mmCIF file of C-alpha atoms and ligand atoms in Angstrom:
data_model
loop_
_atom_site.group_PDB
_atom_site.id
_atom_site.type_symbol
_atom_site.label_atom_id
_atom_site.label_comp_id
_atom_site.label_asym_id
_atom_site.label_seq_id
_atom_site.Cartn_x
_atom_site.Cartn_y
_atom_site.Cartn_z
ATOM 1 C CA MET A 709 0.009 0.075 -0.023
ATOM 2 C CA ALA A 710 2.800 2.400 0.966
ATOM 3 C CA LEU A 711 4.720 1.577 -2.288
ATOM 4 C CA LYS A 712 1.473 2.180 -4.433
ATOM 5 C CA ARG A 713 0.981 5.668 -2.283
ATOM 6 C CA LEU A 714 4.589 6.515 -3.241
ATOM 7 C CA LEU A 715 3.750 5.764 -7.020
ATOM 8 C CA ASP A 716 0.436 7.696 -6.867
ATOM 9 C CA GLN A 717 2.648 10.743 -5.726
ATOM 10 C CA SER A 718 5.357 10.314 -8.224
ATOM 11 C CA PRO A 719 6.138 12.982 -10.734
ATOM 12 C CA ILE A 720 7.117 10.399 -13.208
ATOM 13 C CA LYS A 721 4.334 8.062 -12.617
ATOM 14 C CA ASP A 722 3.021 8.304 -16.058
ATOM 15 C CA ILE A 723 6.234 7.008 -17.436
ATOM 16 C CA TYR A 724 6.531 4.302 -15.311
ATOM 17 C CA GLU A 725 2.949 3.017 -16.615
ATOM 18 C CA LYS A 726 4.050 3.555 -19.966
ATOM 19 C CA VAL A 727 7.067 1.326 -19.459
ATOM 20 C CA ASP A 728 5.025 -1.114 -17.370
ATOM 21 C CA ALA A 729 2.749 -1.142 -20.232
ATOM 22 C CA GLY A 730 5.596 -2.107 -22.846
ATOM 23 C CA ALA A 731 5.688 1.214 -24.545
ATOM 24 C CA ARG A 732 8.687 3.122 -25.665
ATOM 25 C CA ILE A 733 9.726 6.613 -23.993
ATOM 26 C CA THR A 734 10.403 9.628 -26.034
ATOM 27 C CA ASP A 735 13.327 12.070 -25.893
ATOM 28 C CA GLU A 736 11.207 14.505 -23.419
ATOM 29 C CA GLU A 737 10.295 11.816 -21.212
ATOM 30 C CA ALA A 738 13.981 10.615 -21.019
ATOM 31 C CA LEU A 739 14.878 14.314 -20.140
ATOM 32 C CA ARG A 740 12.180 14.227 -17.348
ATOM 33 C CA LEU A 741 13.793 11.063 -15.966
ATOM 34 C CA TYR A 742 17.322 12.632 -15.899
ATOM 35 C CA ASN A 743 15.893 15.406 -13.987
ATOM 36 C CA THR A 744 13.821 13.686 -11.301
ATOM 37 C CA ASN A 745 14.684 13.064 -7.876
ATOM 38 C CA ASP A 746 12.370 10.274 -7.572
ATOM 39 C CA LEU A 747 15.055 7.276 -7.861
ATOM 40 C CA TYR A 748 12.959 4.655 -6.193
ATOM 41 C CA THR A 749 10.455 5.198 -9.301
ATOM 42 C CA LEU A 750 13.012 5.357 -11.796
ATOM 43 C CA GLY A 751 14.974 2.223 -10.259
ATOM 44 C CA ALA A 752 11.607 0.317 -10.447
ATOM 45 C CA MET A 753 10.746 0.842 -13.856
ATOM 46 C CA ALA A 754 14.406 0.111 -14.904
ATOM 47 C CA ASN A 755 14.204 -2.838 -12.966
ATOM 48 C CA ILE A 756 10.889 -4.169 -15.014
ATOM 49 C CA ILE A 757 12.681 -4.072 -18.096
ATOM 50 C CA ARG A 758 15.650 -5.716 -16.833
ATOM 51 C CA GLU A 759 13.853 -8.528 -15.175
ATOM 52 C CA ARG A 760 11.622 -8.714 -18.551
ATOM 53 C CA LYS A 761 14.792 -9.096 -20.699
ATOM 54 C CA ASN A 762 17.140 -10.876 -18.306
ATOM 55 C CA GLY A 763 15.013 -12.542 -15.287
ATOM 56 C CA ASN A 764 17.480 -12.605 -12.451
ATOM 57 C CA ASN A 765 20.703 -13.441 -14.084
ATOM 58 C CA THR A 766 23.565 -11.023 -13.636
ATOM 59 C CA TYR A 767 26.310 -11.826 -16.488
ATOM 60 C CA TYR A 768 30.148 -11.439 -15.926
ATOM 61 C CA ASN A 769 32.982 -12.920 -17.927
ATOM 62 C CA LYS A 770 36.446 -13.758 -17.507
ATOM 63 C CA ASN A 771 38.518 -11.410 -19.467
ATOM 64 C CA ARG A 772 41.777 -9.501 -19.455
ATOM 65 C CA HIS A 773 42.236 -5.761 -20.563
ATOM 66 C CA ILE A 774 45.436 -5.305 -22.763
ATOM 67 C CA ASP A 775 46.329 -1.838 -24.199
ATOM 68 C CA TYR A 776 49.001 -2.415 -26.775
ATOM 69 C CA SER A 777 50.341 1.084 -26.349
ATOM 70 C CA ASN A 778 49.331 4.258 -25.023
ATOM 71 C CA VAL A 779 50.925 6.591 -27.874
ATOM 72 C CA CYS A 780 48.575 8.561 -29.647
ATOM 73 C CA SER A 781 48.596 10.976 -32.487
ATOM 74 C CA THR A 782 45.809 12.973 -30.642
ATOM 75 C CA THR A 783 45.025 14.540 -27.264
ATOM 76 C CA CYS A 784 41.421 14.218 -25.872
ATOM 77 C CA LYS A 785 40.985 16.612 -23.040
ATOM 78 C CA PHE A 786 39.489 13.827 -20.773
ATOM 79 C CA CYS A 787 42.521 11.325 -21.179
ATOM 80 C CA ALA A 788 45.238 10.663 -18.838
ATOM 81 C CA PHE A 789 46.230 7.410 -20.819
ATOM 82 C CA SER A 790 47.768 8.526 -23.734
ATOM 83 C CA ARG A 791 51.419 9.940 -24.614
ATOM 84 C CA PHE A 792 53.268 11.094 -27.533
ATOM 85 C CA GLU A 793 56.046 9.075 -28.993
ATOM 86 C CA GLY A 794 59.419 9.437 -26.839
ATOM 87 C CA GLU A 795 57.348 11.050 -24.002
ATOM 88 C CA GLU A 796 57.873 10.078 -20.496
ATOM 89 C CA GLY A 797 55.468 7.243 -19.492
ATOM 90 C CA ALA A 798 54.852 6.285 -23.104
ATOM 91 C CA PHE A 799 54.747 2.689 -23.829
ATOM 92 C CA GLU A 800 54.564 0.041 -26.634
ATOM 93 C CA PHE A 801 54.508 -3.941 -25.953
ATOM 94 C CA THR A 802 55.779 -6.035 -28.625
ATOM 95 C CA HIS A 803 53.714 -9.029 -30.019
ATOM 96 C CA GLN A 804 55.520 -11.201 -27.842
ATOM 97 C CA GLN A 805 55.008 -9.347 -24.562
ATOM 98 C CA LEU A 806 51.272 -9.226 -25.483
ATOM 99 C CA ALA A 807 50.984 -12.878 -26.228
ATOM 100 C CA ALA A 808 52.989 -13.640 -22.827
ATOM 101 C CA LYS A 809 50.124 -11.531 -21.095
ATOM 102 C CA ALA A 810 47.205 -13.393 -22.952
ATOM 103 C CA ARG A 811 48.831 -16.725 -21.858
ATOM 104 C CA GLU A 812 49.461 -15.596 -18.336
ATOM 105 C CA ALA A 813 45.834 -14.461 -17.831
ATOM 106 C CA TYR A 814 44.476 -17.846 -19.555
ATOM 107 C CA GLN A 815 46.702 -19.968 -17.078
ATOM 108 C CA LEU A 816 45.616 -17.589 -13.870
ATOM 109 C CA GLU A 817 41.894 -17.107 -14.630
ATOM 110 C CA GLY A 818 40.978 -19.306 -17.645
ATOM 111 C CA ILE A 819 39.841 -16.255 -19.467
ATOM 112 C CA THR A 820 37.669 -16.377 -22.539
ATOM 113 C CA GLU A 821 38.186 -12.872 -23.860
ATOM 114 C CA LEU A 822 40.720 -10.407 -24.702
ATOM 115 C CA HIS A 823 39.897 -6.664 -24.810
ATOM 116 C CA ILE A 824 42.347 -5.143 -26.600
ATOM 117 C CA VAL A 825 42.587 -1.061 -27.455
ATOM 118 C CA GLY A 826 45.351 1.393 -27.776
ATOM 119 C CA GLY A 827 46.192 5.075 -28.814
ATOM 120 C CA LEU A 828 46.108 6.129 -32.408
ATOM 121 C CA HIS A 829 49.593 5.075 -33.167
ATOM 122 C CA PRO A 830 51.403 7.410 -35.514
ATOM 123 C CA THR A 831 53.929 4.975 -37.259
ATOM 124 C CA TYR A 832 53.017 1.214 -37.259
ATOM 125 C CA SER A 833 51.639 -0.436 -40.176
ATOM 126 C CA PHE A 834 48.459 -2.103 -40.500
ATOM 127 C CA GLU A 835 50.260 -5.463 -40.864
ATOM 128 C CA TRP A 836 51.252 -4.983 -37.560
ATOM 129 C CA TYR A 837 47.549 -4.985 -36.019
ATOM 130 C CA GLU A 838 46.856 -7.753 -38.332
ATOM 131 C CA ASP A 839 49.988 -9.763 -36.894
ATOM 132 C CA MET A 840 49.015 -8.737 -33.347
ATOM 133 C CA LEU A 841 45.329 -10.475 -33.624
ATOM 134 C CA ARG A 842 47.040 -13.793 -35.281
ATOM 135 C CA ILE A 843 49.908 -14.147 -32.621
ATOM 136 C CA LEU A 844 47.355 -13.702 -29.851
ATOM 137 C CA LYS A 845 44.978 -16.402 -31.512
ATOM 138 C CA GLN A 846 47.839 -18.871 -31.472
ATOM 139 C CA ALA A 847 48.956 -17.979 -28.035
ATOM 140 C CA VAL A 848 45.380 -18.826 -26.592
ATOM 141 C CA PRO A 849 43.525 -21.016 -29.148
ATOM 142 C CA GLY A 850 39.856 -20.477 -28.855
ATOM 143 C CA ILE A 851 40.242 -16.953 -27.167
ATOM 144 C CA HIS A 852 37.733 -14.123 -28.369
ATOM 145 C CA LEU A 853 39.376 -11.177 -29.465
ATOM 146 C CA LYS A 854 37.185 -8.042 -28.654
ATOM 147 C CA CYS A 855 39.420 -5.297 -30.002
ATOM 148 C CA PHE A 856 39.642 -1.886 -31.244
ATOM 149 C CA THR A 857 37.254 1.122 -30.863
ATOM 150 C CA GLY A 858 35.250 2.723 -33.648
ATOM 151 C CA VAL A 859 37.598 5.822 -33.418
ATOM 152 C CA GLU A 860 40.995 3.087 -33.990
ATOM 153 C CA ILE A 861 38.904 1.314 -36.909
ATOM 154 C CA ASN A 862 38.183 5.174 -38.584
ATOM 155 C CA PHE A 863 41.684 5.920 -37.767
ATOM 156 C CA PHE A 864 43.069 3.128 -39.629
ATOM 157 C CA ALA A 865 40.746 3.412 -42.663
ATOM 158 C CA GLU A 866 42.152 7.108 -43.099
ATOM 159 C CA LYS A 867 45.605 6.217 -42.449
ATOM 160 C CA TYR A 868 45.960 3.288 -44.664
ATOM 161 C CA ASN A 869 43.479 4.739 -47.161
ATOM 162 C CA MET A 870 41.068 1.772 -46.985
ATOM 163 C CA THR A 871 37.148 1.769 -46.341
ATOM 164 C CA HIS A 872 35.714 0.735 -43.139
ATOM 165 C CA GLU A 873 34.774 -2.552 -44.727
ATOM 166 C CA GLU A 874 38.063 -3.447 -45.891
ATOM 167 C CA VAL A 875 39.669 -2.544 -42.505
ATOM 168 C CA LEU A 876 36.958 -4.735 -40.601
ATOM 169 C CA ASN A 877 37.097 -7.799 -43.253
ATOM 170 C CA ARG A 878 40.900 -8.136 -42.994
ATOM 171 C CA LEU A 879 40.994 -7.772 -39.064
ATOM 172 C CA LYS A 880 38.010 -10.394 -39.121
ATOM 173 C CA GLU A 881 40.150 -12.461 -41.402
ATOM 174 C CA ALA A 882 43.145 -11.804 -38.713
ATOM 175 C CA GLY A 883 41.119 -12.916 -35.728
ATOM 176 C CA LEU A 884 38.752 -10.056 -34.813
ATOM 177 C CA GLY A 885 35.626 -11.596 -32.851
ATOM 178 C CA SER A 886 34.030 -8.297 -31.939
ATOM 179 C CA MET A 887 34.352 -4.501 -30.917
ATOM 180 C CA PRO A 888 34.054 -2.822 -27.640
ATOM 181 C CA GLY A 889 32.274 0.169 -27.085
ATOM 182 C CA GLY A 890 34.828 2.850 -26.444
ATOM 183 C CA GLY A 891 35.481 6.192 -28.507
ATOM 184 C CA ALA A 892 31.671 7.134 -28.475
ATOM 185 C CA GLU A 893 32.014 9.793 -25.863
ATOM 186 C CA ILE A 894 29.334 12.173 -26.561
ATOM 187 C CA PHE A 895 28.129 12.418 -30.254
ATOM 188 C CA HIS A 896 26.813 16.001 -30.015
ATOM 189 C CA PRO A 897 29.343 18.057 -32.025
ATOM 190 C CA ASP A 898 28.885 20.984 -29.525
ATOM 191 C CA VAL A 899 30.501 18.691 -26.802
ATOM 192 C CA ARG A 900 32.649 16.425 -28.849
ATOM 193 C CA GLU A 901 34.562 19.280 -30.686
ATOM 194 C CA GLN A 902 35.504 20.715 -27.052
ATOM 195 C CA ILE A 903 36.581 17.630 -25.357
ATOM 196 C CA CYS A 904 38.204 15.453 -28.205
ATOM 197 C CA PRO A 905 38.685 17.384 -31.651
ATOM 198 C CA GLY A 906 41.209 15.648 -33.116
ATOM 199 C CA LYS A 907 39.359 12.233 -33.174
ATOM 200 C CA GLY A 908 36.677 10.696 -35.552
ATOM 201 C CA ASN A 909 33.395 12.402 -35.260
ATOM 202 C CA ALA A 910 29.820 10.869 -34.193
ATOM 203 C CA GLU A 911 29.030 9.751 -38.007
ATOM 204 C CA GLN A 912 32.150 8.024 -38.579
ATOM 205 C CA TRP A 913 31.827 6.151 -35.292
ATOM 206 C CA LEU A 914 28.180 5.452 -36.043
ATOM 207 C CA GLU A 915 29.095 4.308 -39.560
ATOM 208 C CA VAL A 916 31.737 2.063 -38.459
ATOM 209 C CA HIS A 917 29.522 0.190 -36.071
ATOM 210 C CA ARG A 918 26.971 -0.004 -38.690
ATOM 211 C CA THR A 919 29.842 -1.580 -41.030
ATOM 212 C CA ALA A 920 30.644 -4.063 -38.202
ATOM 213 C CA HIS A 921 27.257 -5.493 -37.888
ATOM 214 C CA ARG A 922 26.509 -5.653 -41.312
ATOM 215 C CA LEU A 923 29.638 -7.853 -41.495
ATOM 216 C CA GLY A 924 28.635 -9.981 -38.696
ATOM 217 C CA LEU A 925 30.604 -8.565 -35.930
ATOM 218 C CA ARG A 926 28.565 -7.657 -32.871
ATOM 219 C CA THR A 927 29.690 -4.682 -30.812
ATOM 220 C CA ASN A 928 29.022 -2.462 -27.645
ATOM 221 C CA ALA A 929 28.441 1.136 -27.256
ATOM 222 C CA THR A 930 29.526 3.393 -24.345
ATOM 223 C CA MET A 931 28.756 7.090 -23.209
ATOM 224 C CA LEU A 932 31.398 9.370 -21.212
ATOM 225 C CA TYR A 933 29.327 11.304 -18.905
ATOM 226 C CA GLY A 934 29.948 13.642 -15.864
ATOM 227 C CA HIS A 935 32.120 16.512 -17.710
ATOM 228 C CA ILE A 936 30.673 19.606 -19.624
ATOM 229 C CA GLU A 937 27.757 17.579 -21.543
ATOM 230 C CA THR A 938 24.072 18.326 -20.632
ATOM 231 C CA TYR A 939 21.261 15.928 -20.003
ATOM 232 C CA GLU A 940 20.155 16.927 -23.465
ATOM 233 C CA HIS A 941 23.502 15.825 -24.907
ATOM 234 C CA ARG A 942 23.118 12.347 -23.289
ATOM 235 C CA VAL A 943 19.480 11.868 -25.011
ATOM 236 C CA ASP A 944 20.802 12.885 -28.000
ATOM 237 C CA HIS A 945 23.654 10.372 -27.670
ATOM 238 C CA MET A 946 21.354 7.670 -26.719
ATOM 239 C CA GLY A 947 19.067 8.698 -29.465
ATOM 240 C CA ARG A 948 21.818 8.184 -31.990
ATOM 241 C CA LEU A 949 22.371 4.707 -30.696
ATOM 242 C CA ARG A 950 18.719 3.389 -30.304
ATOM 243 C CA LYS A 951 17.823 4.624 -34.020
ATOM 244 C CA LEU A 952 21.177 2.445 -35.163
ATOM 245 C CA GLN A 953 20.088 -0.469 -33.257
ATOM 246 C CA ASP A 954 16.498 -0.320 -34.602
ATOM 247 C CA GLU A 955 18.423 -0.424 -38.132
ATOM 248 C CA THR A 956 20.846 -3.592 -37.209
ATOM 249 C CA GLY A 957 20.350 -4.847 -33.993
ATOM 250 C CA GLY A 958 24.138 -5.403 -33.690
ATOM 251 C CA PHE A 959 24.843 -3.574 -30.469
ATOM 252 C CA GLN A 960 25.276 -6.239 -27.462
ATOM 253 C CA THR A 961 25.332 -3.892 -24.165
ATOM 254 C CA PHE A 962 25.209 -0.301 -23.541
ATOM 255 C CA ILE A 963 28.082 0.794 -20.862
ATOM 256 C CA PRO A 964 27.863 4.616 -19.439
ATOM 257 C CA LEU A 965 31.491 5.655 -18.456
ATOM 258 C CA ALA A 966 31.707 7.784 -15.503
ATOM 259 C CA PHE A 967 34.462 10.678 -16.127
ATOM 260 C CA HIS A 968 37.470 10.293 -14.067
ATOM 261 C CA PRO A 969 39.145 13.986 -14.123
ATOM 262 C CA ASP A 970 42.714 13.134 -12.453
ATOM 263 C CA HIS A 971 45.628 13.903 -14.534
ATOM 264 C CA THR A 972 43.592 15.171 -17.616
ATOM 265 C CA GLN A 973 43.052 18.509 -18.959
ATOM 266 C CA MET A 974 39.812 18.756 -17.356
ATOM 267 C CA ASP A 975 40.965 17.861 -13.763
ATOM 268 C CA HIS A 976 38.730 20.971 -12.068
ATOM 269 C CA PHE A 977 35.758 18.475 -12.578
ATOM 270 C CA ALA A 978 34.609 16.518 -9.722
ATOM 271 C CA ARG A 979 33.766 12.688 -10.517
ATOM 272 C CA PRO A 980 30.003 12.303 -10.929
ATOM 273 C CA SER A 981 28.052 11.451 -7.815
ATOM 274 C CA GLY A 982 26.740 7.956 -6.933
ATOM 275 C CA VAL A 983 23.277 9.203 -7.642
ATOM 276 C CA GLU A 984 24.266 10.445 -11.027
ATOM 277 C CA ASP A 985 25.727 7.270 -11.810
ATOM 278 C CA LEU A 986 22.841 5.159 -10.922
ATOM 279 C CA LYS A 987 20.564 7.663 -12.880
ATOM 280 C CA THR A 988 22.515 7.399 -15.888
ATOM 281 C CA LEU A 989 22.278 3.700 -15.752
ATOM 282 C CA ALA A 990 18.821 3.311 -14.869
ATOM 283 C CA VAL A 991 17.740 6.013 -17.700
ATOM 284 C CA GLY A 992 19.926 4.115 -20.180
ATOM 285 C CA ARG A 993 17.932 0.836 -19.260
ATOM 286 C CA VAL A 994 14.526 2.638 -19.936
ATOM 287 C CA TYR A 995 15.402 4.699 -22.820
ATOM 288 C CA LEU A 996 17.426 1.899 -24.766
ATOM 289 C CA ASP A 997 14.450 -0.614 -24.833
ATOM 290 C CA ASN A 998 16.281 -2.325 -27.930
ATOM 291 C CA PHE A 999 19.439 -3.354 -26.349
ATOM 292 C CA ASP A 1000 19.377 -6.665 -24.375
ATOM 293 C CA HIS A 1001 22.114 -5.449 -21.889
ATOM 294 C CA ILE A 1002 23.125 -2.708 -19.676
ATOM 295 C CA LYS A 1003 26.657 -2.953 -18.088
ATOM 296 C CA ALA A 1004 27.982 -1.403 -15.069
ATOM 297 C CA TYR A 1005 31.922 -1.210 -15.754
ATOM 298 C CA TRP A 1006 32.997 -1.989 -12.022
ATOM 299 C CA ILE A 1007 36.369 -0.341 -12.579
ATOM 300 C CA SER A 1008 34.534 2.938 -13.618
ATOM 301 C CA MET A 1009 31.791 2.995 -10.975
ATOM 302 C CA GLY A 1010 33.681 1.276 -8.061
ATOM 303 C CA VAL A 1011 32.876 -2.274 -6.846
ATOM 304 C CA ARG A 1012 29.925 -1.463 -4.515
ATOM 305 C CA LEU A 1013 27.972 1.290 -6.682
ATOM 306 C CA ALA A 1014 28.245 -1.566 -9.402
ATOM 307 C CA GLN A 1015 26.682 -4.289 -6.961
ATOM 308 C CA MET A 1016 23.557 -1.472 -6.141
ATOM 309 C CA SER A 1017 23.078 -0.845 -9.646
ATOM 310 C CA LEU A 1018 21.944 -4.254 -9.980
ATOM 311 C CA ALA A 1019 18.550 -2.762 -8.722
ATOM 312 C CA PHE A 1020 18.889 -0.015 -11.171
ATOM 313 C CA GLY A 1021 18.549 -1.793 -14.795
ATOM 314 C CA VAL A 1022 22.246 -3.244 -14.668
ATOM 315 C CA ASP A 1023 22.375 -7.062 -15.777
ATOM 316 C CA ASP A 1024 25.978 -7.183 -16.458
ATOM 317 C CA ILE A 1025 29.297 -5.978 -14.515
ATOM 318 C CA ASP A 1026 31.851 -6.865 -16.934
ATOM 319 C CA GLY A 1027 34.406 -9.223 -15.902
ATOM 320 C CA THR A 1028 37.920 -9.955 -14.253
ATOM 321 C CA VAL A 1029 39.624 -7.246 -16.158
ATOM 322 C CA ILE A 1030 43.228 -7.824 -14.559
ATOM 323 C CA ASP A 1031 45.153 -5.186 -16.032
ATOM 324 C CA GLU A 1032 43.233 -1.907 -16.781
ATOM 325 C CA LYS A 1033 45.304 1.528 -17.283
ATOM 326 C CA ILE A 1034 42.777 3.963 -18.834
ATOM 327 C CA TYR A 1035 40.805 4.831 -15.629
ATOM 328 C CA ARG A 1036 43.770 3.748 -13.006
ATOM 329 C CA MET A 1037 45.912 6.672 -14.598
ATOM 330 C CA ALA A 1038 42.850 8.890 -14.390
ATOM 331 C CA GLY A 1039 42.672 8.079 -10.550
ATOM 332 C CA ALA A 1040 40.229 5.400 -10.317
ATOM 333 C CA ASP A 1041 40.661 3.791 -6.906
ATOM 334 C CA SER A 1042 38.757 0.414 -7.515
ATOM 335 C CA PRO A 1043 40.741 -2.811 -6.765
ATOM 336 C CA GLU A 1044 43.310 -3.966 -9.398
ATOM 337 C CA VAL A 1045 41.555 -7.337 -10.208
ATOM 338 C CA MET A 1046 38.249 -9.129 -9.442
ATOM 339 C CA THR A 1047 38.559 -12.983 -9.395
ATOM 340 C CA ALA A 1048 35.558 -14.895 -10.902
ATOM 341 C CA LYS A 1049 34.606 -15.816 -7.265
ATOM 342 C CA ASP A 1050 34.637 -12.162 -5.985
ATOM 343 C CA LEU A 1051 32.218 -11.561 -8.902
ATOM 344 C CA GLN A 1052 30.083 -14.264 -8.289
ATOM 345 C CA ALA A 1053 30.026 -13.308 -4.463
ATOM 346 C CA LEU A 1054 28.991 -9.633 -5.068
ATOM 347 C CA ILE A 1055 26.179 -10.771 -7.400
ATOM 348 C CA ARG A 1056 24.839 -13.412 -4.874
ATOM 349 C CA ASP A 1057 24.864 -10.777 -1.849
ATOM 350 C CA ALA A 1058 22.567 -8.498 -4.211
ATOM 351 C CA GLY A 1059 20.247 -11.288 -4.556
ATOM 352 C CA ARG A 1060 20.870 -11.843 -8.222
ATOM 353 C CA MET A 1061 21.969 -15.016 -9.916
ATOM 354 C CA PRO A 1062 25.466 -14.835 -11.385
ATOM 355 C CA VAL A 1063 25.992 -16.248 -14.919
ATOM 356 C CA GLU A 1064 29.305 -16.538 -16.424
ATOM 357 C CA ARG A 1065 29.051 -15.540 -20.161
ATOM 358 C CA ASP A 1066 31.359 -15.410 -23.299
ATOM 359 C CA THR A 1067 31.651 -12.294 -25.046
ATOM 360 C CA LEU A 1068 28.707 -13.129 -27.177
ATOM 361 C CA TYR A 1069 26.602 -13.756 -24.138
ATOM 362 C CA LYS A 1070 26.484 -17.315 -24.670
ATOM 363 C CA GLU A 1071 26.025 -18.605 -20.949
ATOM 364 C CA LEU A 1072 28.859 -20.512 -19.935
ATOM 365 C CA LYS A 1073 28.199 -22.257 -16.717
ATOM 366 C CA PRO A 1074 24.830 -22.074 -14.834
ATOM 367 C CA MET A 1075 25.357 -21.148 -10.926
ATOM 368 C CA PRO A 1076 23.316 -22.679 -8.424
ATOM 369 C CA GLU A 1077 20.138 -20.501 -7.288
ATOM 370 C CA ALA A 1078 21.034 -17.240 -5.831
ATOM 371 C CA VAL A 1079 20.481 -16.743 -2.067
ATOM 372 C CA GLY A 1080 17.983 -14.364 -0.728
ATOM 373 C CA ARG A 1081 15.173 -14.246 -3.189
HETATM 374 O O1 V47 B 1403 36.735 5.554 -24.998
HETATM 375 C C1 V47 B 1403 38.945 7.577 -21.471
HETATM 376 C C2 V47 B 1403 36.895 6.278 -21.459
HETATM 377 C C3 V47 B 1403 36.734 4.668 -23.008
HETATM 378 C C4 V47 B 1403 38.450 8.517 -19.545
HETATM 379 O O2 V47 B 1403 32.808 -2.302 -24.878
HETATM 380 C C5 V47 B 1403 37.490 7.607 -19.907
HETATM 381 O O3 V47 B 1403 32.815 -3.853 -23.218
HETATM 382 C C6 V47 B 1403 36.534 8.174 -17.720
HETATM 383 O O4 V47 B 1403 35.459 1.819 -23.926
HETATM 384 N N1 V47 B 1403 37.455 9.014 -17.250
HETATM 385 C C7 V47 B 1403 37.525 3.172 -23.221
HETATM 386 N N2 V47 B 1403 36.548 7.498 -19.035
HETATM 387 C C8 V47 B 1403 36.918 2.335 -22.301
HETATM 388 C C9 V47 B 1403 36.111 1.245 -22.959
HETATM 389 C C10 V47 B 1403 35.211 0.194 -22.283
HETATM 390 C C11 V47 B 1403 35.490 -0.163 -21.236
HETATM 391 C C12 V47 B 1403 34.836 -1.282 -20.641
HETATM 392 C C13 V47 B 1403 34.083 -2.131 -21.209
HETATM 393 C C14 V47 B 1403 33.862 -1.715 -22.744
HETATM 394 C C15 V47 B 1403 33.224 -2.821 -23.434
HETATM 395 C C16 V47 B 1403 34.379 -0.643 -23.130
HETATM 396 O O5 V47 B 1403 37.193 5.267 -21.707
HETATM 397 C C17 V47 B 1403 37.327 5.553 -23.979
HETATM 398 C C18 V47 B 1403 36.649 6.759 -23.219
HETATM 399 O O6 V47 B 1403 35.197 7.001 -23.411
HETATM 400 N N3 V47 B 1403 37.734 7.138 -20.970
HETATM 401 N N4 V47 B 1403 39.447 8.149 -20.397
HETATM 402 C C19 V47 B 1403 38.654 9.050 -18.340
HETATM 403 N N5 V47 B 1403 39.636 9.872 -17.635
HETATM 404 FE FE1 SF4 B 1404 44.048 9.114 -27.696
HETATM 405 FE FE2 SF4 B 1404 41.929 7.424 -26.918
HETATM 406 FE FE3 SF4 B 1404 43.288 9.012 -24.996
HETATM 407 FE FE4 SF4 B 1404 41.898 10.262 -27.334
HETATM 408 S S1 SF4 B 1404 40.937 8.908 -25.795
HETATM 409 S S2 SF4 B 1404 43.765 10.741 -26.492
HETATM 410 S S3 SF4 B 1404 42.137 8.809 -28.848
HETATM 411 S S4 SF4 B 1404 43.984 7.200 -26.320
#
């Protein structure tokens, strides 16, 4: 009864009822959700969709992130990771070093996925990237290679004078299995041109993903929030993703990424608050009704909030990760590693069912019933 009274008094009751009836919300309604302080009703409506799509399951995977190099020909204002060639702190791993990292993670955790990205390297040849994929496949046979952001693929196309399709086909031939969602940042030019003027624009990012989907590669999508963008910019960003997903159905998951300001050119910003993090995930879950999954990247949000988010629309908390640099260099204080056991305990403690998945969301090992529900 008390809950019904709460809902009756909620300023977003009409949106809750629309979502409950299975209808799609408009951009204006998404803005109202961002502007509400009624976190309970927002969380409840996100949870309806989460449970409709994924029941009580919460997905995680065993993966290792590897950055092949942080040498980059541009500087994004939000990035603490990149360096120019020869600058202090610049690194470049050889193929042999990358293969050793992959083997080590396989022996340690039985990883099923390598998540590999890097800066926009000014001098590598295209063959360097193809060889990297081939060598990693040989190092750990059967491993899934989730590599290169839409920005990297667009950079390769421009640098080596190829179409997106040619780049993707050649990388696929060398072992590419899917693409992560990075490089999306905020699509709107008013923001993008200020925070990352030197990298591919929204249309190029979206065209890379459209092409990848056409070639049978599944991809993810991110949104970097908590800096100069407004709620309108976030809704515009998600609107472009929802439109492309209606067209191709190739996105697997949406991953909002909280801005970490330390050691960046925007270090005067504070990190987004916990409420802002939960809101952004929940609005994402409600608005992106054509995405199967919403991921809380625990490195970005912290472990405790990622756990809380399982009641705010999230059904995936990423993986073991092992070797994260992009967030650590920008001041993230989340743990270095979460083992599969840690991830399972965190999910169970939230009353959810931990399900190990592969990169393409195939369930690998059904876990015994979660306690407490
Ligand atoms: O594109 C860079 C972001 C992204 C900062 O697809 C920052 O499964 C916050 O895309 N503060 C790369 N964010 C990470 C990424 C990702 C992570 C986990 C899983 C998946 C997936 C993708 O990190 C970049 C940029 O948006 N980023 N610097 C920073 N200071
Ligand atoms: Fe380079 Fe990527 Fe960092 Fe931008 S975010 S400076 S493209 S490494």
